[in-house]
Tab-separated table of C-alpha atoms in Angstrom:
chain	number	residue	atom	x	y	z
A	163	MET	CA	-27.652	-64.038	-8.685
A	164	ARG	CA	-25.219	-61.191	-8.085
A	165	GLN	CA	-28.023	-58.741	-8.824
A	166	TYR	CA	-30.228	-60.221	-6.087
A	167	PHE	CA	-27.318	-60.217	-3.632
A	168	ALA	CA	-26.632	-56.522	-4.260
A	169	ILE	CA	-30.290	-55.682	-3.682
A	170	PHE	CA	-30.220	-57.676	-0.416
A	171	VAL	CA	-27.125	-55.814	0.866
A	172	LEU	CA	-28.610	-52.439	-0.062
A	173	SER	CA	-31.796	-53.316	1.813
A	174	LEU	CA	-29.837	-54.199	4.937
A	175	ILE	CA	-27.985	-50.866	4.785
A	176	LEU	CA	-31.248	-48.963	4.507
A	177	VAL	CA	-32.787	-50.867	7.432
A	178	PHE	CA	-29.875	-50.354	9.762
A	179	SER	CA	-29.332	-46.713	8.810
A	180	SER	CA	-32.975	-45.959	9.516
A	181	CYS	CA	-32.501	-47.318	13.024
A	182	ARG	CA	-29.370	-45.239	13.788
A	183	THR	CA	-29.517	-42.428	16.306
A	184	ASP	CA	-26.088	-40.959	15.400
A	185	PHE	CA	-27.680	-37.960	13.727
A	186	ASP	CA	-30.078	-37.165	16.548
A	187	THR	CA	-28.975	-33.991	18.316
A	188	VAL	CA	-29.073	-32.875	21.907
A	189	ALA	CA	-29.361	-29.315	23.111
A	190	SER	CA	-26.158	-27.407	23.643
A	191	THR	CA	-25.052	-27.346	27.274
A	192	GLY	CA	-22.817	-24.276	27.097
A	193	ASP	CA	-19.598	-26.206	26.558
A	194	LEU	CA	-18.641	-24.763	23.190
A	195	LYS	CA	-15.000	-23.826	22.628
A	196	PHE	CA	-13.815	-20.897	20.512
A	197	SER	CA	-10.693	-20.052	18.535
A	198	LYS	CA	-10.603	-16.681	20.325
A	199	ASP	CA	-12.586	-14.973	23.056
A	200	THR	CA	-12.435	-11.549	21.376
A	201	VAL	CA	-12.491	-10.758	17.672
A	202	TYR	CA	-10.705	-7.503	16.827
A	203	LEU	CA	-11.782	-6.164	13.433
A	204	ASP	CA	-8.940	-3.633	13.105
A	205	THR	CA	-9.545	0.030	12.340
A	206	VAL	CA	-12.030	1.135	9.684
A	207	PHE	CA	-13.237	4.492	8.432
A	208	LYS	CA	-16.807	5.399	9.191
A	209	ASN	CA	-19.312	3.809	6.804
A	210	ILE	CA	-16.618	1.837	4.946
A	211	GLY	CA	-17.070	-1.921	5.223
A	212	SER	CA	-14.408	-3.888	7.047
A	213	SER	CA	-12.552	-6.961	5.927
A	214	THR	CA	-14.017	-10.328	6.884
A	215	TYR	CA	-12.798	-11.876	10.131
A	216	GLN	CA	-13.039	-15.491	11.218
A	217	LEU	CA	-14.157	-17.235	14.390
A	218	LYS	CA	-14.087	-21.008	14.740
A	219	VAL	CA	-16.518	-22.793	17.083
A	220	TYR	CA	-15.738	-26.303	18.379
A	221	ASN	CA	-17.929	-29.079	19.744
A	222	ARG	CA	-15.547	-31.226	21.824
A	223	SER	CA	-18.304	-33.532	23.093
A	224	LYS	CA	-19.283	-36.996	21.808
A	225	ASN	CA	-22.794	-35.801	20.987
A	226	ASP	CA	-24.211	-34.029	17.988
A	227	ILE	CA	-25.654	-30.830	19.396
A	228	SER	CA	-28.100	-28.162	18.368
A	229	ILE	CA	-27.371	-24.550	19.313
A	230	PRO	CA	-30.793	-22.913	19.811
A	231	THR	CA	-29.651	-19.386	18.825
A	232	ILE	CA	-26.566	-17.595	17.578
A	233	GLN	CA	-27.119	-13.839	17.562
A	234	PHE	CA	-25.639	-10.450	18.394
A	235	LYS	CA	-26.247	-8.971	21.815
A	236	LYS	CA	-27.511	-5.809	20.084
A	237	GLY	CA	-29.872	-7.933	18.054
A	238	LEU	CA	-31.040	-6.872	14.611
A	239	ASN	CA	-29.742	-3.332	15.260
A	240	SER	CA	-26.132	-4.482	15.433
A	241	LYS	CA	-23.723	-2.934	12.962
A	242	TYR	CA	-22.007	-6.285	12.675
A	243	ARG	CA	-23.128	-9.049	10.337
A	244	MET	CA	-22.081	-12.676	10.069
A	245	THR	CA	-22.459	-15.922	8.209
A	246	VAL	CA	-22.525	-19.241	10.049
A	247	ASP	CA	-21.189	-22.172	8.029
A	248	GLY	CA	-22.250	-20.389	4.858
A	249	MET	CA	-25.752	-19.555	6.096
A	250	SER	CA	-26.916	-15.927	6.221
A	251	GLY	CA	-29.697	-16.388	8.791
A	252	THR	CA	-32.009	-13.443	9.409
A	253	ASN	CA	-30.247	-10.399	7.920
A	254	GLY	CA	-26.928	-11.893	8.961
A	255	LYS	CA	-27.902	-11.226	12.597
A	256	LEU	CA	-29.908	-14.197	13.935
A	257	PHE	CA	-29.517	-17.957	13.495
A	258	LYS	CA	-31.707	-20.638	15.039
A	259	ASP	CA	-31.189	-24.337	15.732
A	260	VAL	CA	-27.682	-24.595	14.320
A	261	THR	CA	-26.416	-28.184	14.245
A	262	LEU	CA	-22.814	-28.915	15.212
A	263	LEU	CA	-21.714	-32.550	14.989
A	264	ALA	CA	-19.677	-34.339	17.617
A	265	LYS	CA	-15.927	-33.576	17.539
A	266	ASP	CA	-16.574	-31.093	14.752
A	267	SER	CA	-16.393	-27.334	14.237
A	268	LEU	CA	-18.075	-24.547	12.307
A	269	TYR	CA	-16.874	-21.257	10.890
A	270	ILE	CA	-18.371	-17.847	11.578
A	271	PHE	CA	-17.317	-14.954	9.330
A	272	ILE	CA	-17.865	-11.443	10.691
A	273	GLU	CA	-17.919	-7.992	9.060
A	274	THR	CA	-19.031	-4.528	10.055
A	275	THR	CA	-19.985	-1.174	8.579
A	276	ALA	CA	-20.448	1.514	11.228
A	277	ASP	CA	-20.538	5.277	11.591
A	278	ILE	CA	-18.481	7.282	14.059
A	279	THR	CA	-21.751	8.083	15.854
A	280	ASP	CA	-22.198	4.368	16.594
A	281	ALA	CA	-18.922	4.231	18.508
A	282	ASN	CA	-18.174	5.095	22.108
A	283	PRO	CA	-17.486	8.876	22.058
A	284	THR	CA	-14.502	8.583	24.409
A	285	ASP	CA	-12.461	5.903	22.594
A	286	PHE	CA	-14.322	5.542	19.249
A	287	LEU	CA	-14.671	1.800	19.758
A	288	TYR	CA	-17.736	0.031	18.439
A	289	THR	CA	-18.397	-3.186	20.348
A	290	ASP	CA	-20.899	-6.015	20.477
A	291	GLU	CA	-20.948	-9.708	21.363
A	292	ILE	CA	-21.934	-12.894	19.589
A	293	GLN	CA	-24.224	-14.817	21.925
A	294	PHE	CA	-24.511	-18.580	21.756
A	295	ASP	CA	-27.698	-19.868	23.396
A	296	SER	CA	-29.161	-18.072	26.433
A	297	GLY	CA	-29.880	-18.388	30.113
A	298	THR	CA	-27.562	-20.700	32.049
A	299	ASN	CA	-26.037	-22.005	28.787
A	300	LEU	CA	-25.155	-18.538	27.446
A	301	GLN	CA	-21.665	-18.132	25.987
A	302	GLU	CA	-20.337	-14.926	24.441
A	303	VAL	CA	-17.495	-13.826	22.177
A	304	ALA	CA	-16.661	-10.101	22.199
A	305	LEU	CA	-16.335	-8.003	19.014
A	306	VAL	CA	-14.275	-4.788	18.919
A	307	THR	CA	-13.761	-2.289	16.087
A	308	LEU	CA	-12.119	1.124	16.112
A	309	ILE	CA	-14.079	3.596	13.964
A	310	GLN	CA	-12.011	6.462	12.602
A	311	ASP	CA	-13.564	9.741	11.554
A	312	ALA	CA	-12.402	11.290	8.288
A	313	ILE	CA	-13.085	13.929	5.670
A	314	PHE	CA	-14.523	12.260	2.576
A	315	LEU	CA	-13.921	13.768	-0.848
A	316	TYR	CA	-15.737	12.284	-3.845
A	317	PRO	CA	-17.402	13.058	-7.188
A	318	ASN	CA	-20.901	14.508	-7.101
A	319	GLN	CA	-23.766	12.635	-8.683
A	320	ASN	CA	-25.276	14.209	-11.780
A	321	PRO	CA	-29.063	14.552	-12.229
A	322	ASP	CA	-29.036	11.603	-14.646
A	323	GLY	CA	-27.461	9.371	-11.998
A	324	THR	CA	-23.939	9.352	-13.459
A	325	LYS	CA	-20.902	10.434	-11.496
A	326	GLU	CA	-18.995	13.647	-11.992
A	327	LYS	CA	-16.024	13.256	-14.360
A	328	ILE	CA	-12.707	14.916	-15.119
A	329	LYS	CA	-10.580	14.371	-18.211
A	330	ILE	CA	-7.225	12.599	-17.928
A	331	ASP	CA	-5.267	11.429	-20.978
A	332	GLY	CA	-8.197	12.426	-23.155
A	333	LYS	CA	-10.595	10.158	-21.263
A	334	ASP	CA	-13.408	10.920	-18.841
A	335	VAL	CA	-12.718	9.300	-15.478
A	336	ASP	CA	-14.599	9.431	-12.184
A	337	GLY	CA	-13.309	12.546	-10.507
A	338	PHE	CA	-13.904	16.089	-9.302
A	339	TYR	CA	-12.092	19.369	-8.759
A	340	LEU	CA	-11.259	20.421	-5.227
A	341	SER	CA	-12.814	23.675	-4.045
A	342	GLU	CA	-11.489	26.439	-1.818
A	343	ASN	CA	-15.005	27.146	-0.567
A	344	ASP	CA	-16.788	23.825	-0.316
A	345	PRO	CA	-19.999	24.261	1.742
A	346	VAL	CA	-19.253	21.105	3.760
A	347	ASN	CA	-15.469	20.743	3.885
A	348	GLY	CA	-14.352	24.366	3.588
A	349	ASN	CA	-10.981	24.756	1.869
A	350	GLU	CA	-10.350	21.425	0.135
A	351	LEU	CA	-7.015	22.626	-1.228
A	352	LEU	CA	-5.471	22.663	2.249
A	353	PHE	CA	-4.919	19.234	3.815
A	354	THR	CA	-4.191	19.389	7.546
A	355	LYS	CA	-3.449	16.761	10.179
A	356	GLN	CA	-6.700	17.320	12.089
A	357	LYS	CA	-8.466	14.389	10.414
A	358	PRO	CA	-7.465	11.876	7.745
A	359	TYR	CA	-8.850	12.342	4.244
A	360	VAL	CA	-10.456	9.647	2.089
A	361	ILE	CA	-10.588	10.286	-1.662
A	362	TYR	CA	-12.895	8.539	-4.133
A	363	GLY	CA	-12.061	8.955	-7.818
A	364	TYR	CA	-9.438	11.440	-8.991
A	365	ALA	CA	-9.202	14.650	-6.975
A	366	GLY	CA	-8.183	17.398	-9.407
A	367	VAL	CA	-6.420	20.655	-8.585
A	368	PRO	CA	-8.093	23.527	-10.511
A	369	GLU	CA	-6.091	25.636	-12.944
A	370	ASN	CA	-4.019	28.389	-11.296
A	371	LYS	CA	-4.556	26.872	-7.837
A	372	THR	CA	-2.133	25.289	-5.359
A	373	ILE	CA	-2.855	22.223	-3.278
A	374	THR	CA	-0.969	22.151	0.031
A	375	PHE	CA	-0.399	19.252	2.402
A	376	GLU	CA	0.688	20.261	5.880
A	377	ALA	CA	3.031	18.180	8.030
A	378	GLY	CA	1.236	15.169	9.487
A	379	ALA	CA	-1.530	15.045	6.858
A	380	ARG	CA	-2.892	11.566	6.087
A	381	VAL	CA	-4.540	10.889	2.728
A	382	HIS	CA	-6.242	7.585	1.886
A	383	PHE	CA	-7.223	6.769	-1.676
A	384	HIS	CA	-10.029	4.365	-2.537
A	385	ALA	CA	-9.554	1.820	-5.328
A	386	ASN	CA	-8.985	3.430	-8.772
A	387	SER	CA	-8.502	6.843	-7.177
A	388	GLY	CA	-5.682	9.360	-7.213
A	389	LEU	CA	-4.557	12.985	-7.292
A	390	TYR	CA	-4.393	14.990	-10.540
A	391	VAL	CA	-2.361	18.201	-10.736
A	392	GLY	CA	-3.207	19.695	-14.116
A	393	LYS	CA	-2.461	22.779	-16.218
A	394	ASN	CA	-1.017	25.738	-14.259
A	395	ALA	CA	-1.767	23.980	-10.958
A	396	SER	CA	0.822	23.482	-8.200
A	397	LEU	CA	1.594	20.807	-5.622
A	398	GLN	CA	3.189	21.617	-2.259
A	399	ILE	CA	3.845	18.751	0.166
A	400	ASN	CA	5.317	20.201	3.351
A	401	GLY	CA	6.132	17.278	5.594
A	402	THR	CA	8.907	17.579	8.163
A	403	THR	CA	11.230	15.251	10.054
A	404	SER	CA	9.529	12.781	12.398
A	405	THR	CA	11.041	11.541	15.653
A	406	THR	CA	9.165	8.223	15.941
A	407	GLU	CA	8.214	5.293	13.709
A	408	LYS	CA	4.669	6.688	13.626
A	409	LEU	CA	5.945	9.229	11.066
A	410	GLU	CA	3.935	11.872	12.879
A	411	ASN	CA	5.244	14.734	10.724
A	412	GLU	CA	5.354	12.931	7.380
A	413	VAL	CA	2.661	13.427	4.782
A	414	VAL	CA	1.370	9.916	4.043
A	415	PHE	CA	-0.448	8.764	0.884
A	416	GLU	CA	-1.862	5.215	0.933
A	417	GLY	CA	-5.017	3.155	0.359
A	418	ASP	CA	-8.173	3.382	2.445
A	419	ARG	CA	-8.032	-0.128	3.938
A	420	LEU	CA	-6.609	0.312	7.413
A	421	GLU	CA	-6.462	-3.372	8.344
A	422	SER	CA	-2.956	-4.751	8.847
A	423	LEU	CA	-3.603	-7.293	6.084
A	424	TYR	CA	-3.504	-4.427	3.560
A	425	SER	CA	-0.472	-2.585	4.908
A	426	ASP	CA	1.852	-3.726	2.104
A	427	ILE	CA	-0.419	-4.811	-0.753
A	428	PRO	CA	0.460	-3.033	-4.035
A	429	GLY	CA	-2.080	-1.473	-6.382
A	430	GLN	CA	-4.745	-0.368	-3.899
A	431	TRP	CA	-5.075	3.016	-5.646
A	432	LYS	CA	-3.865	4.646	-8.856
A	433	SER	CA	-1.333	7.486	-8.813
A	434	VAL	CA	-0.343	11.091	-8.220
A	435	ILE	CA	-0.263	12.595	-11.715
A	436	ILE	CA	1.720	15.815	-12.180
A	437	GLU	CA	0.652	16.848	-15.647
A	438	ASN	CA	2.316	18.722	-18.467
A	439	GLY	CA	1.694	22.454	-17.965
A	440	SER	CA	1.610	22.320	-14.169
A	441	ASP	CA	4.255	24.301	-12.298
A	442	ASN	CA	5.938	25.215	-8.990
A	443	HIS	CA	5.996	21.834	-7.259
A	444	SER	CA	7.809	20.924	-4.054
A	445	ILE	CA	7.625	17.569	-2.275
A	446	ASN	CA	9.280	17.081	1.116
A	447	HIS	CA	8.881	14.231	3.591
A	448	LEU	CA	6.241	12.273	1.689
A	449	THR	CA	5.657	8.577	2.357
A	450	LEU	CA	3.691	7.005	-0.489
A	451	LYS	CA	2.767	3.326	-0.650
A	452	ASN	CA	0.646	0.685	-2.372
A	453	ALA	CA	-0.216	2.572	-5.580
A	454	VAL	CA	-0.077	1.485	-9.214
A	455	THR	CA	2.436	4.244	-10.003
A	456	GLY	CA	3.536	6.470	-7.149
A	457	LEU	CA	4.509	9.764	-8.809
A	458	ASP	CA	3.686	10.084	-12.523
A	459	ILE	CA	5.547	13.257	-13.571
A	460	ARG	CA	4.891	14.396	-17.145
A	461	ASN	CA	6.765	16.901	-19.301
A	462	THR	CA	7.341	19.380	-16.508
A	463	ALA	CA	9.081	22.448	-17.898
A	464	ASN	CA	10.378	23.661	-14.530
A	465	THR	CA	12.278	21.717	-11.916
A	466	ILE	CA	10.422	19.645	-9.315
A	467	GLN	CA	12.153	19.591	-5.940
A	468	LEU	CA	11.755	16.139	-4.414
A	469	LYS	CA	13.302	15.578	-0.986
A	470	ASN	CA	13.203	13.075	1.884
A	471	THR	CA	10.572	10.940	0.207
A	472	GLN	CA	9.818	7.213	0.531
A	473	ILE	CA	7.820	5.232	-2.047
A	474	TYR	CA	6.990	1.548	-1.614
A	475	ASN	CA	4.971	-1.298	-3.140
A	476	CYS	CA	3.862	0.057	-6.510
A	477	VAL	CA	2.568	-2.261	-9.240
A	478	GLU	CA	4.400	-0.414	-12.030
A	479	TYR	CA	6.718	2.443	-11.008
A	480	GLY	CA	7.706	4.254	-7.842
A	481	ILE	CA	8.538	7.375	-9.839
A	482	LEU	CA	7.855	7.658	-13.569
A	483	GLY	CA	9.417	10.770	-15.056
A	484	GLN	CA	8.527	11.564	-18.678
A	485	ASN	CA	10.644	14.330	-20.249
A	486	SER	CA	10.670	16.067	-16.891
A	487	LYS	CA	13.035	18.012	-14.658
A	488	ILE	CA	13.569	16.541	-11.217
A	489	VAL	CA	16.089	17.253	-8.492
A	490	GLY	CA	15.907	14.489	-5.883
A	491	GLU	CA	17.633	14.291	-2.494
A	492	ASN	CA	17.300	11.538	0.121
A	493	ILE	CA	14.825	9.477	-1.905
A	494	VAL	CA	14.095	5.825	-1.051
A	495	ILE	CA	12.098	3.526	-3.338
A	496	ASN	CA	11.492	-0.228	-3.114
A	497	TYR	CA	9.165	-2.866	-4.576
A	498	ALA	CA	7.990	-1.806	-8.034
A	499	GLY	CA	6.783	-4.201	-10.718
A	500	LEU	CA	8.644	-2.488	-13.575
A	501	ALA	CA	11.122	0.000	-12.125
A	502	SER	CA	11.575	1.865	-8.873
A	503	LEU	CA	12.720	4.913	-10.842
A	504	SER	CA	12.062	5.187	-14.573
A	505	CYS	CA	13.104	8.338	-16.419
A	506	ILE	CA	11.879	8.063	-20.008
A	507	TYR	CA	11.388	10.233	-23.083
A	508	GLY	CA	14.356	12.368	-22.173
A	509	GLY	CA	14.422	15.123	-19.594
A	510	ASN	CA	16.796	16.412	-16.946
A	511	TYR	CA	17.394	14.564	-13.680
A	512	ASN	CA	19.751	14.916	-10.749
A	513	PHE	CA	19.618	12.534	-7.781
A	514	THR	CA	21.889	12.744	-4.758
A	515	HIS	CA	22.070	10.482	-1.702
A	516	CYS	CA	19.202	8.310	-2.911
A	517	THR	CA	18.505	4.611	-2.346
A	518	PHE	CA	16.848	3.014	-5.362
A	519	ASN	CA	16.209	-0.627	-4.519
A	520	ASN	CA	13.842	-3.144	-6.088
A	521	ASN	CA	12.971	-6.452	-4.480
A	522	TRP	CA	9.801	-7.080	-6.507
A	523	GLN	CA	8.866	-10.763	-6.543
A	524	ASN	CA	9.725	-11.396	-10.208
A	525	GLY	CA	13.076	-10.891	-11.898
A	526	SER	CA	12.009	-8.648	-14.783
A	527	HIS	CA	12.379	-5.308	-13.048
A	528	PHE	CA	14.949	-2.563	-12.497
A	529	ALA	CA	15.862	-0.228	-9.696
A	530	VAL	CA	16.693	2.485	-12.261
A	531	ASN	CA	15.701	2.698	-15.917
A	532	LEU	CA	16.773	5.530	-18.270
A	533	SER	CA	15.446	6.125	-21.779
A	534	ASN	CA	15.238	8.932	-24.344
A	535	SER	CA	12.303	7.478	-26.304
A	536	LEU	CA	8.610	6.670	-25.931
A	537	ALA	CA	6.850	4.378	-28.373
A	538	GLY	CA	3.837	6.009	-30.025
A	539	ALA	CA	4.772	9.542	-28.985
A	540	THR	CA	5.292	12.365	-31.459
A	541	PRO	CA	8.212	12.653	-31.811
A	542	GLU	CA	9.250	9.267	-30.433
A	543	THR	CA	12.485	10.628	-28.933
A	544	ASN	CA	13.491	13.551	-26.742
A	545	PRO	CA	16.975	14.524	-25.567
A	546	LEU	CA	18.066	13.225	-22.198
A	547	THR	CA	20.091	16.312	-21.354
A	548	GLN	CA	21.170	15.063	-17.932
A	549	ALA	CA	20.743	12.025	-15.688
A	550	THR	CA	23.181	12.324	-12.815
A	551	PHE	CA	23.399	10.092	-9.753
A	552	ASN	CA	25.700	11.141	-6.917
A	553	ASN	CA	26.389	9.122	-3.741
A	554	CYS	CA	23.491	6.773	-4.568
A	555	ILE	CA	22.722	3.081	-4.070
A	556	ILE	CA	21.136	1.220	-6.999
A	557	TYR	CA	20.410	-2.324	-5.855
A	558	GLY	CA	17.810	-5.095	-5.629
A	559	SER	CA	17.016	-8.767	-6.164
A	560	SER	CA	17.407	-8.861	-9.953
A	561	THR	CA	20.662	-9.696	-11.724
A	562	ASN	CA	20.939	-6.230	-13.252
A	563	GLU	CA	19.221	-3.321	-11.539
A	564	PHE	CA	20.380	-0.583	-13.914
A	565	ASN	CA	19.072	-0.269	-17.475
A	566	LEU	CA	19.845	2.099	-20.353
A	567	ASP	CA	17.518	2.310	-23.365
A	568	ILE	CA	19.404	4.578	-25.746
A	569	ASN	CA	18.262	5.941	-29.092
A	570	THR	CA	21.561	6.994	-30.621
A	571	ASN	CA	19.926	9.595	-32.873
A	572	THR	CA	19.031	11.749	-29.862
A	573	PRO	CA	21.291	13.056	-27.037
A	574	PHE	CA	21.606	10.753	-24.044
A	575	VAL	CA	23.721	12.273	-21.258
A	576	TYR	CA	24.191	10.375	-18.006
A	577	GLN	CA	26.748	10.009	-15.227
A	578	LEU	CA	27.070	7.991	-12.018
A	579	ASN	CA	29.479	9.307	-9.391
A	580	ASN	CA	30.378	7.397	-6.231
A	581	CYS	CA	27.498	4.940	-6.466
A	582	LEU	CA	27.006	1.352	-5.321
A	583	LEU	CA	25.497	-0.504	-8.263
A	584	LYS	CA	24.220	-4.006	-8.880
A	585	PHE	CA	24.924	-5.255	-12.388
A	586	SER	CA	26.042	-8.872	-12.229
A	587	SER	CA	26.043	-9.873	-15.903
A	588	SER	CA	29.295	-9.588	-17.761
A	589	SER	CA	28.645	-7.275	-20.704
A	590	THR	CA	30.558	-6.220	-23.781
A	591	ASP	CA	28.060	-3.412	-24.328
A	592	PRO	CA	30.091	-0.182	-24.254
A	593	ASN	CA	27.341	1.495	-22.204
A	594	TYR	CA	27.992	-0.777	-19.199
A	595	GLN	CA	31.759	-0.541	-18.785
A	596	PHE	CA	31.640	0.619	-15.180
A	597	LYS	CA	35.388	0.458	-14.501
A	598	THR	CA	36.810	1.873	-17.731
A	599	ASP	CA	34.187	4.350	-19.003
A	600	THR	CA	35.154	7.421	-16.968
A	601	GLU	CA	32.884	9.681	-18.998
A	602	HIS	CA	29.843	8.013	-17.454
A	603	TYR	CA	31.074	6.164	-14.350
A	604	ASN	CA	33.327	7.355	-11.529
A	605	ASN	CA	34.167	5.399	-8.373
A	606	ILE	CA	31.532	2.692	-8.859
A	607	ILE	CA	31.213	-0.038	-6.222
A	608	LEU	CA	29.974	-2.998	-8.219
A	609	ASN	CA	27.884	-5.897	-6.856
A	610	GLU	CA	28.758	-5.465	-3.193
A	611	ASN	CA	26.028	-5.975	-0.627
A	612	PRO	CA	24.916	-2.747	1.075
A	613	ARG	CA	23.608	-4.823	3.988
A	614	PHE	CA	20.348	-2.976	4.509
A	615	TYR	CA	18.743	-3.404	7.906
A	616	ASN	CA	15.554	-5.108	6.664
A	617	VAL	CA	14.565	-4.957	2.991
A	618	ASN	CA	11.264	-6.799	3.527
A	619	GLN	CA	10.159	-4.107	5.967
A	620	ASN	CA	11.463	-1.289	3.740
A	621	LYS	CA	14.136	-0.363	6.261
A	622	PHE	CA	17.168	0.725	4.250
A	623	ASN	CA	19.342	1.922	7.107
A	624	ILE	CA	22.954	0.783	6.999
A	625	ASP	CA	25.699	0.352	9.585
A	626	LYS	CA	29.482	0.349	9.426
A	627	THR	CA	29.582	-3.155	7.925
A	628	SER	CA	27.875	-1.916	4.752
A	629	SER	CA	29.822	-1.604	1.512
A	630	ALA	CA	28.214	1.844	1.244
A	631	PHE	CA	29.776	3.047	4.506
A	632	ALA	CA	31.923	6.200	4.070
A	633	LYS	CA	32.196	5.689	0.292
A	634	GLY	CA	30.562	8.961	-0.783
A	635	ASN	CA	32.158	12.051	-2.242
A	636	GLN	CA	32.173	15.081	0.049
A	637	ALA	CA	31.574	17.335	-2.966
A	638	TYR	CA	28.039	15.961	-3.334
A	639	ILE	CA	27.057	15.744	0.325
A	640	ILE	CA	23.543	16.631	1.491
A	641	PRO	CA	24.203	17.723	5.113
A	642	LEU	CA	21.228	15.876	6.678
A	643	ASP	CA	19.984	12.391	5.827
A	644	ILE	CA	16.334	11.401	5.338
A	645	LEU	CA	15.867	11.177	9.126
A	646	GLY	CA	17.417	14.572	9.767
A	647	ILE	CA	20.681	13.058	11.051
A	648	THR	CA	23.894	14.941	10.278
A	649	ARG	CA	26.085	13.173	7.754
A	650	THR	CA	29.728	12.528	8.555
A	651	SER	CA	32.676	13.036	6.227
A	652	PRO	CA	33.252	11.163	4.005
A	653	PRO	CA	29.512	10.530	3.714
A	654	ASP	CA	27.823	7.162	3.368
A	655	LEU	CA	26.077	6.294	0.143
A	656	GLY	CA	22.289	6.308	-0.050
A	657	ALA	CA	19.613	8.152	1.881
A	658	TYR	CA	20.636	7.075	5.390
A	659	GLN	CA	23.563	8.048	7.575
A	660	SER	CA	24.932	4.839	9.089
A	661	GLN	CA	23.981	3.921	12.648
A	662	ASP	CA	24.380	0.883	14.857
A	663	PHE	CA	21.414	-1.440	14.408
A	664	PRO	CA	19.342	-2.231	17.504
A	665	LYS	CA	20.287	-5.537	19.080
């Protein structure tokens, strides 16, 4: 009996549903509503695809409607493309008879890939409109993209279809050597501020050549790309002090995605590798961000001068020094997955008026790590002949931001003078006796908040309320801070001279 009753009920449902008109649509009357009237697709380089941007379309009426056409004003020639509720239409350009239910909405996702020649020559904007319907029911949403011209540097393609390679760490990787007389780009070893540069793969500096970056140069690295300074090659980064937040005179290294969404995402490109056997390096006023490892400095026999440099948002290290010689002044590093500064396998290091902070999202990181060994190397240890920190701040979000990895069979020489240090764990380890071990620690301010202006925005300025204010030693003073401001006496700790914060 129950079986017959169920069949009867099902039959009634089928009869009544077949008579319903709820799913009949009426033509759109031009009353669509939109989440925005203009979609800005941020800035992109010519011929590099943009991110995907979203537009939401609403039907506020009580009727299910059919939109006869959704298309670009420039038709099938548009440099934009879209999907409508997951449908690709005709080449992502034209959609017909799109149903939108009563009190419902649909999503449109928009992308573009355009050349500088497609843009308006006066403002370099590429524009179009999404048109909904036509005639008296026509509604439009504007699309705007800024196309930026650039110099593109990339590996050549071999006759067999493979890409040009260079050898790094004994492996062939996609890359190429820069040329002084490239038939298209001219001197590729001189980077100017005239246009930004976009690098695909590793750009190598040939043996016995010097690569120079002039003040204001902008270099954008594609995914898995970087700069390789090999045997007998030299690196000269000649940025100068900027007067605005645009960093107009800095040399800037970052990824090639210009959209604001990517401004602080780590790991967008690989690294600057300064290889064993290279020589005569100087880095001044460099801002480097969003790499895997910022500066990978390997077994450099002669001293690298590193000044007024900022490094942010690196997956592994801001600076990784391996048995190298580095003199650093006014250095700022933040957000690194392993360590902001890691000096391993020995070497010789001297840092003055530097701010090494690490606010990486997990707790297993350091602001500064020192070691005289390297697993798997031959030999596994090298002497750390000097690691000196003067008037520095070593801080971050972890409990202990300073780490020593000491092989007692090999020399390990280090000293911190007039530094603010975060090390919250009580320790009986003789290497961390900050108040009583005067051989290694002098005038240490322990676990006091430096009160940076805004750590999340990588703004490490301090004011007079900071525990680092006027706590430096005049004997170690660098006369100008990272912004070119004259330091007072006694100097503040870290890379910044204190100023009043804006209200």
